[in-house]
mmCIF file of C-alpha atoms in Angstrom:
data_model
loop_
_atom_site.group_PDB
_atom_site.id
_atom_site.type_symbol
_atom_site.label_atom_id
_atom_site.label_comp_id
_atom_site.label_asym_id
_atom_site.label_seq_id
_atom_site.Cartn_x
_atom_site.Cartn_y
_atom_site.Cartn_z
ATOM 1 C CA MET X 44 -5.156 -8.642 -0.668
ATOM 2 C CA LEU X 45 -7.120 -9.850 -3.609
ATOM 3 C CA THR X 46 -4.252 -11.557 -5.322
ATOM 4 C CA TYR X 47 -0.508 -12.098 -5.222
ATOM 5 C CA GLY X 48 -0.475 -12.142 -8.987
ATOM 6 C CA CYS X 49 0.749 -9.177 -10.920
ATOM 7 C CA ASP X 50 1.510 -8.237 -14.444
ATOM 8 C CA ALA X 51 4.555 -5.933 -13.339
ATOM 9 C CA GLY X 52 7.815 -7.029 -12.062
ATOM 10 C CA CYS X 53 8.850 -4.305 -9.595
ATOM 11 C CA PHE X 54 12.359 -4.846 -8.230
ATOM 12 C CA MET X 55 11.603 -4.301 -4.542
ATOM 13 C CA CYS X 56 8.639 -6.903 -4.666
ATOM 14 C CA ASP X 57 8.408 -10.680 -4.836
ATOM 15 C CA LEU X 58 4.737 -11.027 -4.770
ATOM 16 C CA PRO X 59 4.425 -12.260 -8.406
ATOM 17 C CA GLN X 60 7.066 -14.891 -7.616
ATOM 18 C CA ARG X 61 5.081 -15.913 -4.733
ATOM 19 C CA ALA X 62 2.003 -16.278 -6.907
ATOM 20 C CA VAL X 63 3.864 -18.641 -9.196
ATOM 21 C CA ARG X 64 5.164 -20.733 -6.297
ATOM 22 C CA PHE X 65 1.674 -20.855 -4.739
ATOM 23 C CA LYS X 66 0.226 -22.052 -7.994
ATOM 24 C CA LYS X 67 2.920 -24.844 -8.217
ATOM 25 C CA GLN X 68 2.093 -25.689 -4.669
ATOM 26 C CA LYS X 69 -1.559 -26.085 -6.058
ATOM 27 C CA ARG X 70 -2.937 -23.427 -3.591
ATOM 28 C CA VAL X 71 -6.121 -21.868 -4.716
ATOM 29 C CA GLU X 72 -7.056 -18.231 -4.019
ATOM 30 C CA PHE X 73 -10.293 -17.421 -2.385
ATOM 31 C CA ASP X 74 -13.296 -17.527 -4.828
ATOM 32 C CA THR X 75 -15.806 -14.851 -5.096
ATOM 33 C CA ALA X 76 -18.065 -16.142 -2.213
ATOM 34 C CA GLN X 77 -15.071 -16.471 0.116
ATOM 35 C CA MET X 78 -13.950 -13.004 -0.763
ATOM 36 C CA LEU X 79 -17.304 -11.489 0.006
ATOM 37 C CA LYS X 80 -17.091 -13.386 3.341
ATOM 38 C CA VAL X 81 -13.870 -11.626 4.093
ATOM 39 C CA VAL X 82 -15.607 -8.291 3.598
ATOM 40 C CA ASP X 83 -18.194 -9.464 5.962
ATOM 41 C CA GLU X 84 -15.559 -10.435 8.491
ATOM 42 C CA PHE X 85 -14.088 -6.843 8.410
ATOM 43 C CA VAL X 86 -17.575 -5.427 8.889
ATOM 44 C CA SER X 87 -17.938 -7.681 12.024
ATOM 45 C CA ILE X 88 -14.982 -6.073 13.740
ATOM 46 C CA GLY X 89 -16.068 -2.564 13.061
ATOM 47 C CA THR X 90 -13.750 -1.656 10.245
ATOM 48 C CA THR X 91 -14.186 2.018 9.239
ATOM 49 C CA GLY X 92 -12.652 1.499 5.725
ATOM 50 C CA ILE X 93 -11.234 -1.109 3.475
ATOM 51 C CA GLY X 94 -8.465 -1.152 0.836
ATOM 52 C CA PHE X 95 -7.896 -3.610 -1.865
ATOM 53 C CA MET X 96 -4.423 -4.269 -3.109
ATOM 54 C CA GLY X 97 -2.294 -6.997 -4.732
ATOM 55 C CA GLY X 98 -0.292 -7.912 -6.576
ATOM 56 C CA GLU X 99 -2.526 -6.158 -9.087
ATOM 57 C CA PRO X 100 -6.121 -6.261 -7.745
ATOM 58 C CA LEU X 101 -7.699 -5.722 -11.200
ATOM 59 C CA LEU X 102 -6.385 -9.024 -12.330
ATOM 60 C CA ARG X 103 -9.239 -10.800 -10.497
ATOM 61 C CA LYS X 104 -12.323 -11.326 -12.821
ATOM 62 C CA ASP X 105 -14.662 -10.699 -9.792
ATOM 63 C CA PHE X 106 -13.088 -7.266 -8.809
ATOM 64 C CA PHE X 107 -16.053 -5.145 -9.562
ATOM 65 C CA GLU X 108 -18.402 -7.626 -7.713
ATOM 66 C CA ILE X 109 -16.290 -7.475 -4.536
ATOM 67 C CA ILE X 110 -15.948 -3.692 -4.758
ATOM 68 C CA LYS X 111 -19.736 -3.281 -5.257
ATOM 69 C CA TYR X 112 -20.452 -5.691 -2.363
ATOM 70 C CA SER X 113 -18.078 -3.679 0.064
ATOM 71 C CA ASP X 114 -19.768 -0.610 -0.831
ATOM 72 C CA GLU X 115 -23.267 -2.142 -0.073
ATOM 73 C CA ARG X 116 -22.020 -3.121 3.198
ATOM 74 C CA GLY X 117 -21.264 0.387 4.119
ATOM 75 C CA LEU X 118 -17.373 0.287 3.854
ATOM 76 C CA PRO X 119 -15.516 3.265 2.045
ATOM 77 C CA VAL X 120 -13.427 1.596 -0.574
ATOM 78 C CA SER X 121 -9.899 2.459 -1.585
ATOM 79 C CA VAL X 122 -7.998 0.542 -4.461
ATOM 80 C CA PHE X 123 -4.268 0.741 -5.153
ATOM 81 C CA THR X 124 -3.325 -0.186 -8.699
ATOM 82 C CA ASN X 125 -0.690 0.070 -11.324
ATOM 83 C CA GLY X 126 -3.323 1.432 -13.668
ATOM 84 C CA HIS X 127 -2.304 -1.034 -16.475
ATOM 85 C CA PHE X 128 -5.913 -2.240 -16.957
ATOM 86 C CA LEU X 129 -7.840 0.918 -16.715
ATOM 87 C CA ASP X 130 -8.759 1.599 -20.324
ATOM 88 C CA ARG X 131 -11.845 3.859 -20.924
ATOM 89 C CA PRO X 132 -14.619 1.046 -20.654
ATOM 90 C CA THR X 133 -13.010 -0.630 -17.556
ATOM 91 C CA THR X 134 -12.589 2.801 -15.870
ATOM 92 C CA LYS X 135 -16.151 3.571 -16.213
ATOM 93 C CA GLU X 136 -17.107 0.212 -14.597
ATOM 94 C CA PHE X 137 -14.382 0.819 -12.116
ATOM 95 C CA LEU X 138 -15.982 4.139 -10.943
ATOM 96 C CA LYS X 139 -19.448 2.900 -11.001
ATOM 97 C CA SER X 140 -18.551 0.020 -8.744
ATOM 98 C CA GLY X 141 -18.518 2.120 -5.542
ATOM 99 C CA ILE X 142 -14.935 3.125 -5.121
ATOM 100 C CA GLN X 143 -14.221 6.215 -2.902
ATOM 101 C CA SER X 144 -10.510 6.621 -3.718
ATOM 102 C CA VAL X 145 -7.979 5.145 -6.232
ATOM 103 C CA GLY X 146 -4.236 5.448 -5.998
ATOM 104 C CA ILE X 147 -2.082 5.014 -9.051
ATOM 105 C CA SER X 148 1.657 4.065 -8.751
ATOM 106 C CA LEU X 149 4.198 6.442 -10.318
ATOM 107 C CA ASP X 150 7.869 6.092 -9.366
ATOM 108 C CA SER X 151 9.243 8.392 -11.921
ATOM 109 C CA VAL X 152 8.531 11.392 -14.101
ATOM 110 C CA ASP X 153 10.570 9.768 -16.779
ATOM 111 C CA ALA X 154 8.838 6.933 -18.613
ATOM 112 C CA GLU X 155 12.071 4.845 -19.196
ATOM 113 C CA THR X 156 12.836 5.063 -15.328
ATOM 114 C CA HIS X 157 9.457 4.217 -14.278
ATOM 115 C CA ASP X 158 9.202 1.262 -16.604
ATOM 116 C CA ARG X 159 12.587 0.040 -15.356
ATOM 117 C CA LEU X 160 11.706 0.285 -11.784
ATOM 118 C CA ARG X 161 8.310 -1.409 -12.245
ATOM 119 C CA GLY X 162 9.746 -4.054 -14.588
ATOM 120 C CA SER X 163 7.216 -3.510 -17.197
ATOM 121 C CA LYS X 164 7.646 -1.698 -20.568
ATOM 122 C CA GLY X 165 5.042 0.840 -21.296
ATOM 123 C CA SER X 166 3.912 0.913 -17.569
ATOM 124 C CA PHE X 167 4.368 4.809 -17.345
ATOM 125 C CA LYS X 168 2.155 5.375 -20.483
ATOM 126 C CA ARG X 169 -0.513 2.994 -19.220
ATOM 127 C CA ALA X 170 -0.495 4.693 -15.723
ATOM 128 C CA THR X 171 -0.828 8.150 -17.102
ATOM 129 C CA ASP X 172 -3.479 7.063 -19.555
ATOM 130 C CA ALA X 173 -5.270 5.519 -16.667
ATOM 131 C CA ILE X 174 -5.174 8.840 -14.650
ATOM 132 C CA ALA X 175 -6.385 10.623 -17.808
ATOM 133 C CA ASN X 176 -9.374 8.262 -18.132
ATOM 134 C CA LEU X 177 -10.172 8.409 -14.372
ATOM 135 C CA ARG X 178 -10.037 12.259 -14.441
ATOM 136 C CA ALA X 179 -12.325 12.548 -17.579
ATOM 137 C CA LEU X 180 -15.014 10.221 -16.207
ATOM 138 C CA ARG X 181 -14.869 11.545 -12.724
ATOM 139 C CA GLU X 182 -15.414 15.054 -13.694
ATOM 140 C CA SER X 183 -18.495 14.153 -15.708
ATOM 141 C CA SER X 184 -20.183 11.577 -13.476
ATOM 142 C CA PHE X 185 -18.115 10.637 -10.351
ATOM 143 C CA PRO X 186 -16.965 13.706 -8.667
ATOM 144 C CA HIS X 187 -16.833 12.106 -5.111
ATOM 145 C CA VAL X 188 -14.020 9.769 -6.161
ATOM 146 C CA ALA X 189 -10.559 10.863 -4.845
ATOM 147 C CA LEU X 190 -7.686 10.365 -7.163
ATOM 148 C CA SER X 191 -4.020 10.195 -6.109
ATOM 149 C CA VAL X 192 -0.554 8.840 -7.227
ATOM 150 C CA GLY X 193 1.945 7.290 -4.952
ATOM 151 C CA MET X 194 5.786 7.390 -5.402
ATOM 152 C CA CYS X 195 8.138 4.871 -3.584
ATOM 153 C CA VAL X 196 11.247 7.080 -2.902
ATOM 154 C CA SER X 197 14.820 5.573 -2.941
ATOM 155 C CA GLU X 198 18.303 6.503 -3.928
ATOM 156 C CA THR X 199 17.320 5.922 -7.627
ATOM 157 C CA ASN X 200 14.560 8.499 -7.822
ATOM 158 C CA LEU X 201 15.279 11.039 -5.042
ATOM 159 C CA ASP X 202 16.016 13.692 -7.682
ATOM 160 C CA GLU X 203 12.495 13.215 -9.019
ATOM 161 C CA VAL X 204 10.570 13.813 -5.952
ATOM 162 C CA ILE X 205 9.767 17.556 -6.523
ATOM 163 C CA PRO X 206 9.319 17.080 -10.147
ATOM 164 C CA MET X 207 6.736 14.339 -9.202
ATOM 165 C CA VAL X 208 4.743 17.003 -7.355
ATOM 166 C CA GLU X 209 4.752 19.069 -10.439
ATOM 167 C CA LEU X 210 3.714 16.133 -12.676
ATOM 168 C CA ALA X 211 0.864 15.406 -10.119
ATOM 169 C CA GLU X 212 -0.413 18.992 -10.512
ATOM 170 C CA LYS X 213 -0.062 18.732 -14.285
ATOM 171 C CA VAL X 214 -2.076 15.503 -14.668
ATOM 172 C CA GLY X 215 -4.713 16.773 -12.258
ATOM 173 C CA VAL X 216 -4.785 14.315 -9.473
ATOM 174 C CA ASP X 217 -6.025 15.344 -6.126
ATOM 175 C CA GLN X 218 -2.998 14.470 -4.093
ATOM 176 C CA VAL X 219 0.446 12.833 -4.357
ATOM 177 C CA TYR X 220 1.739 10.464 -1.645
ATOM 178 C CA PHE X 221 5.460 9.582 -0.954
ATOM 179 C CA GLU X 222 6.563 6.360 0.634
ATOM 180 C CA ALA X 223 9.870 5.088 1.814
ATOM 181 C CA LEU X 224 10.930 2.138 -0.349
ATOM 182 C CA HIS X 225 10.782 -1.280 1.256
ATOM 183 C CA ASN X 226 11.351 -4.669 -0.170
ATOM 184 C CA TYR X 227 9.876 -8.005 0.493
ATOM 185 C CA HIS X 228 12.642 -10.468 -0.092
ATOM 186 C CA ASN X 229 13.193 -11.576 3.376
ATOM 187 C CA ASP X 230 11.281 -13.733 5.771
ATOM 188 C CA TYR X 231 10.505 -13.410 9.368
ATOM 189 C CA SER X 232 13.074 -15.403 11.378
ATOM 190 C CA PRO X 233 12.749 -16.728 14.978
ATOM 191 C CA GLY X 234 15.446 -14.440 16.016
ATOM 192 C CA GLY X 235 13.630 -11.239 15.057
ATOM 193 C CA LEU X 236 12.681 -9.161 12.132
ATOM 194 C CA GLU X 237 15.206 -9.267 9.221
ATOM 195 C CA ARG X 238 16.628 -5.647 8.863
ATOM 196 C CA SER X 239 18.080 -5.534 5.330
ATOM 197 C CA TYR X 240 14.748 -4.686 3.783
ATOM 198 C CA VAL X 241 14.926 -1.261 5.426
ATOM 199 C CA ALA X 242 18.649 -0.453 5.348
ATOM 200 C CA ARG X 243 19.213 -1.696 1.749
ATOM 201 C CA HIS X 244 17.544 1.524 0.426
ATOM 202 C CA LYS X 245 19.557 4.186 2.409
ATOM 203 C CA VAL X 246 20.372 7.100 0.395
ATOM 204 C CA SER X 247 23.993 8.010 0.191
ATOM 205 C CA ASP X 248 23.581 11.747 0.305
ATOM 206 C CA ALA X 249 21.962 12.796 3.446
ATOM 207 C CA GLU X 250 22.331 16.562 2.873
ATOM 208 C CA LYS X 251 20.399 16.199 -0.501
ATOM 209 C CA LEU X 252 17.736 14.124 1.241
ATOM 210 C CA ASP X 253 17.297 16.962 3.827
ATOM 211 C CA ARG X 254 16.966 19.559 1.098
ATOM 212 C CA VAL X 255 14.467 17.414 -0.760
ATOM 213 C CA ILE X 256 12.234 16.678 2.093
ATOM 214 C CA ASP X 257 12.410 20.194 3.458
ATOM 215 C CA GLU X 258 11.250 21.476 0.067
ATOM 216 C CA LEU X 259 8.473 18.932 0.278
ATOM 217 C CA LEU X 260 7.494 20.383 3.692
ATOM 218 C CA GLU X 261 7.462 23.764 2.350
ATOM 219 C CA ILE X 262 5.135 22.828 -0.626
ATOM 220 C CA LYS X 263 2.921 20.898 1.958
ATOM 221 C CA ARG X 264 2.406 24.103 4.078
ATOM 222 C CA SER X 265 1.386 26.183 1.019
ATOM 223 C CA ASN X 266 -0.347 23.547 -1.274
ATOM 224 C CA GLY X 267 -2.822 20.774 -0.724
ATOM 225 C CA ILE X 268 -1.392 18.494 -3.262
ATOM 226 C CA ILE X 269 0.782 16.566 -0.899
ATOM 227 C CA GLY X 270 -1.181 13.923 0.931
ATOM 228 C CA ASN X 271 1.353 12.928 3.631
ATOM 229 C CA SER X 272 1.235 14.629 6.995
ATOM 230 C CA GLU X 273 4.141 16.833 7.944
ATOM 231 C CA SER X 274 4.925 14.293 10.701
ATOM 232 C CA TYR X 275 5.340 11.419 8.107
ATOM 233 C CA LEU X 276 7.571 13.559 5.888
ATOM 234 C CA LYS X 277 9.981 14.357 8.743
ATOM 235 C CA LEU X 278 10.130 10.633 9.492
ATOM 236 C CA LEU X 279 10.892 9.921 5.846
ATOM 237 C CA LYS X 280 14.380 11.495 6.378
ATOM 238 C CA ARG X 281 14.940 8.754 9.057
ATOM 239 C CA SER X 282 13.776 5.903 6.893
ATOM 240 C CA LEU X 283 15.989 6.944 3.974
ATOM 241 C CA ARG X 284 18.853 7.306 6.205
ATOM 242 C CA GLY X 285 18.349 3.535 7.195
ATOM 243 C CA GLU X 286 17.543 4.502 10.712
ATOM 244 C CA GLU X 287 15.011 2.883 13.069
ATOM 245 C CA LEU X 288 11.469 4.203 13.553
ATOM 246 C CA PRO X 289 11.839 6.395 16.665
ATOM 247 C CA ILE X 290 8.304 6.082 18.006
ATOM 248 C CA GLN X 291 6.073 3.356 19.327
ATOM 249 C CA CYS X 292 4.145 1.451 16.615
ATOM 250 C CA TYR X 293 0.420 1.165 16.779
ATOM 251 C CA ALA X 294 -0.267 -0.910 13.656
ATOM 252 C CA GLY X 295 -1.493 -3.830 15.717
ATOM 253 C CA TYR X 296 -4.551 -1.658 16.673
ATOM 254 C CA THR X 297 -5.140 0.254 13.460
ATOM 255 C CA THR X 298 -4.584 -2.082 10.620
ATOM 256 C CA CYS X 299 -5.300 -5.639 9.667
ATOM 257 C CA PHE X 300 -4.583 -7.448 6.391
ATOM 258 C CA VAL X 301 -6.310 -10.716 5.025
ATOM 259 C CA ASP X 302 -4.746 -12.301 2.017
ATOM 260 C CA CYS X 303 -6.322 -14.228 -0.776
ATOM 261 C CA PHE X 304 -5.850 -17.432 1.073
ATOM 262 C CA GLY X 305 -7.395 -16.222 4.397
ATOM 263 C CA SER X 306 -4.162 -15.625 6.236
ATOM 264 C CA VAL X 307 -4.246 -12.675 8.655
ATOM 265 C CA PHE X 308 -1.536 -10.364 9.342
ATOM 266 C CA PRO X 309 -1.396 -7.316 11.608
ATOM 267 C CA CYS X 310 0.379 -5.024 9.204
ATOM 268 C CA VAL X 311 1.783 -4.845 5.616
ATOM 269 C CA THR X 312 5.318 -5.514 7.011
ATOM 270 C CA TYR X 313 4.416 -8.834 8.663
ATOM 271 C CA MET X 314 2.515 -9.790 5.467
ATOM 272 C CA GLY X 315 5.717 -8.979 3.505
ATOM 273 C CA LEU X 316 7.675 -11.274 6.035
ATOM 274 C CA ARG X 317 5.000 -13.946 5.953
ATOM 275 C CA ARG X 318 4.227 -13.761 9.546
ATOM 276 C CA SER X 319 0.571 -14.784 9.933
ATOM 277 C CA ILE X 320 -1.364 -14.466 13.116
ATOM 278 C CA GLY X 321 -4.020 -17.068 12.011
ATOM 279 C CA ASN X 322 -6.362 -17.885 9.203
ATOM 280 C CA ILE X 323 -9.993 -17.034 8.836
ATOM 281 C CA GLN X 324 -10.750 -20.722 7.451
ATOM 282 C CA GLU X 325 -9.839 -21.910 10.999
ATOM 283 C CA LYS X 326 -11.314 -18.960 13.196
ATOM 284 C CA ASN X 327 -13.370 -16.018 12.191
ATOM 285 C CA LEU X 328 -11.629 -12.559 12.029
ATOM 286 C CA LYS X 329 -13.313 -11.424 15.181
ATOM 287 C CA GLU X 330 -12.081 -14.235 17.288
ATOM 288 C CA ILE X 331 -8.527 -13.792 15.929
ATOM 289 C CA TRP X 332 -8.839 -9.907 16.475
ATOM 290 C CA VAL X 333 -9.796 -10.284 20.117
ATOM 291 C CA SER X 334 -7.588 -13.451 20.884
ATOM 292 C CA GLU X 335 -4.827 -13.634 23.484
ATOM 293 C CA GLU X 336 -2.232 -14.255 20.604
ATOM 294 C CA TYR X 337 -3.208 -11.066 18.843
ATOM 295 C CA ARG X 338 -2.906 -9.244 22.245
ATOM 296 C CA GLN X 339 0.605 -10.553 22.641
ATOM 297 C CA LEU X 340 1.440 -9.661 19.013
ATOM 298 C CA ARG X 341 0.186 -6.125 19.511
ATOM 299 C CA GLY X 342 2.951 -5.926 22.328
ATOM 300 C CA GLU X 343 5.502 -7.205 19.971
ATOM 301 C CA LEU X 344 4.466 -4.811 17.387
ATOM 302 C CA SER X 345 4.703 -1.849 19.636
ATOM 303 C CA ALA X 346 8.389 -2.615 20.052
ATOM 304 C CA CYS X 347 8.968 -2.954 16.298
ATOM 305 C CA ARG X 348 10.897 -0.064 14.776
ATOM 306 C CA GLU X 349 11.586 -1.652 11.344
ATOM 307 C CA CYS X 350 9.246 -0.024 8.818
ATOM 308 C CA PHE X 351 7.966 3.409 7.732
ATOM 309 C CA HIS X 352 4.959 2.305 5.797
ATOM 310 C CA SER X 353 2.527 5.260 5.557
ATOM 311 C CA CYS X 354 -0.501 2.879 6.120
ATOM 312 C CA ASN X 355 0.743 2.205 9.579
ATOM 313 C CA LEU X 356 2.718 5.335 10.323
ATOM 314 C CA GLU X 357 0.180 8.062 9.569
ATOM 315 C CA THR X 358 -2.140 6.630 12.418
ATOM 316 C CA THR X 359 0.822 5.886 14.528
ATOM 317 C CA VAL X 360 2.020 9.511 14.712
ATOM 318 C CA LEU X 361 -1.469 10.450 15.752
ATOM 319 C CA PHE X 362 -1.291 7.894 18.617
ATOM 320 C CA ASN X 363 1.993 9.110 19.651
ATOM 321 C CA ARG X 364 0.694 12.651 19.583
ATOM 322 C CA ILE X 365 3.206 13.995 17.205
ATOM 323 C CA PRO X 366 1.911 17.265 15.735
#
């Protein structure tokens, strides 16, 4: 995570509020040298790819330097952004920096709805303009860069899931990904994980949910535009019913998050719940990764059934040998 700061105000996310609170607490985000060291730390544990997120990662002035360094260290780089800052000149520098894939957030095919969900007027236009800029420059000079859009699905926009597939094809992205909506307004408590951040977004019409997901599955089988696996799409039904994950979680083995203060988290959910396993300013990432504390945490995570984040779940279904 490059920064907690963000120019949007998504209703499900409190990261911008955290950024304000951290600033009041006089906490200082890692500088460029420290961020480059984080990249080195990931290389040291044999990481096969690295993703940069926020907040909004492009708010960092050293964003391109960090991306370029990651590429030079041999890490395939993915970036997740709202697209607000990808005007034509920035997009060219963005693509030249060494990025392998970029995902743009779109939560509605309707500009007004998207702007409301993202808490930012004009967000839809800036996101779709960013996609147009990325497509134009990619086709001329950077054909290797994968371009996708990601949609957080909830009661509010369930009717727009299939239209989003159509929009993705229209704007010319490679793939569209669907994610069950989670929010990050609860903390980890000693008694266990807070559950409301999953159940709060349960859809009211289960039959409609089934129809939408079944149609997605049919499209998936006939068209490469949907990036999610069939297994994930099937599990999406359970998530949006407010049900628990029915399989063992392997996030403790397949993902690792480091925020802009050096705090280490085994997965995006524990990051959202502020449950850190350590800090790389006290121990290096390799020491943390192979520690007894991390081993015990992997056992705890294997019993966790709280989230359906695709970054965890797409690999988890492979480990569970779900076809």
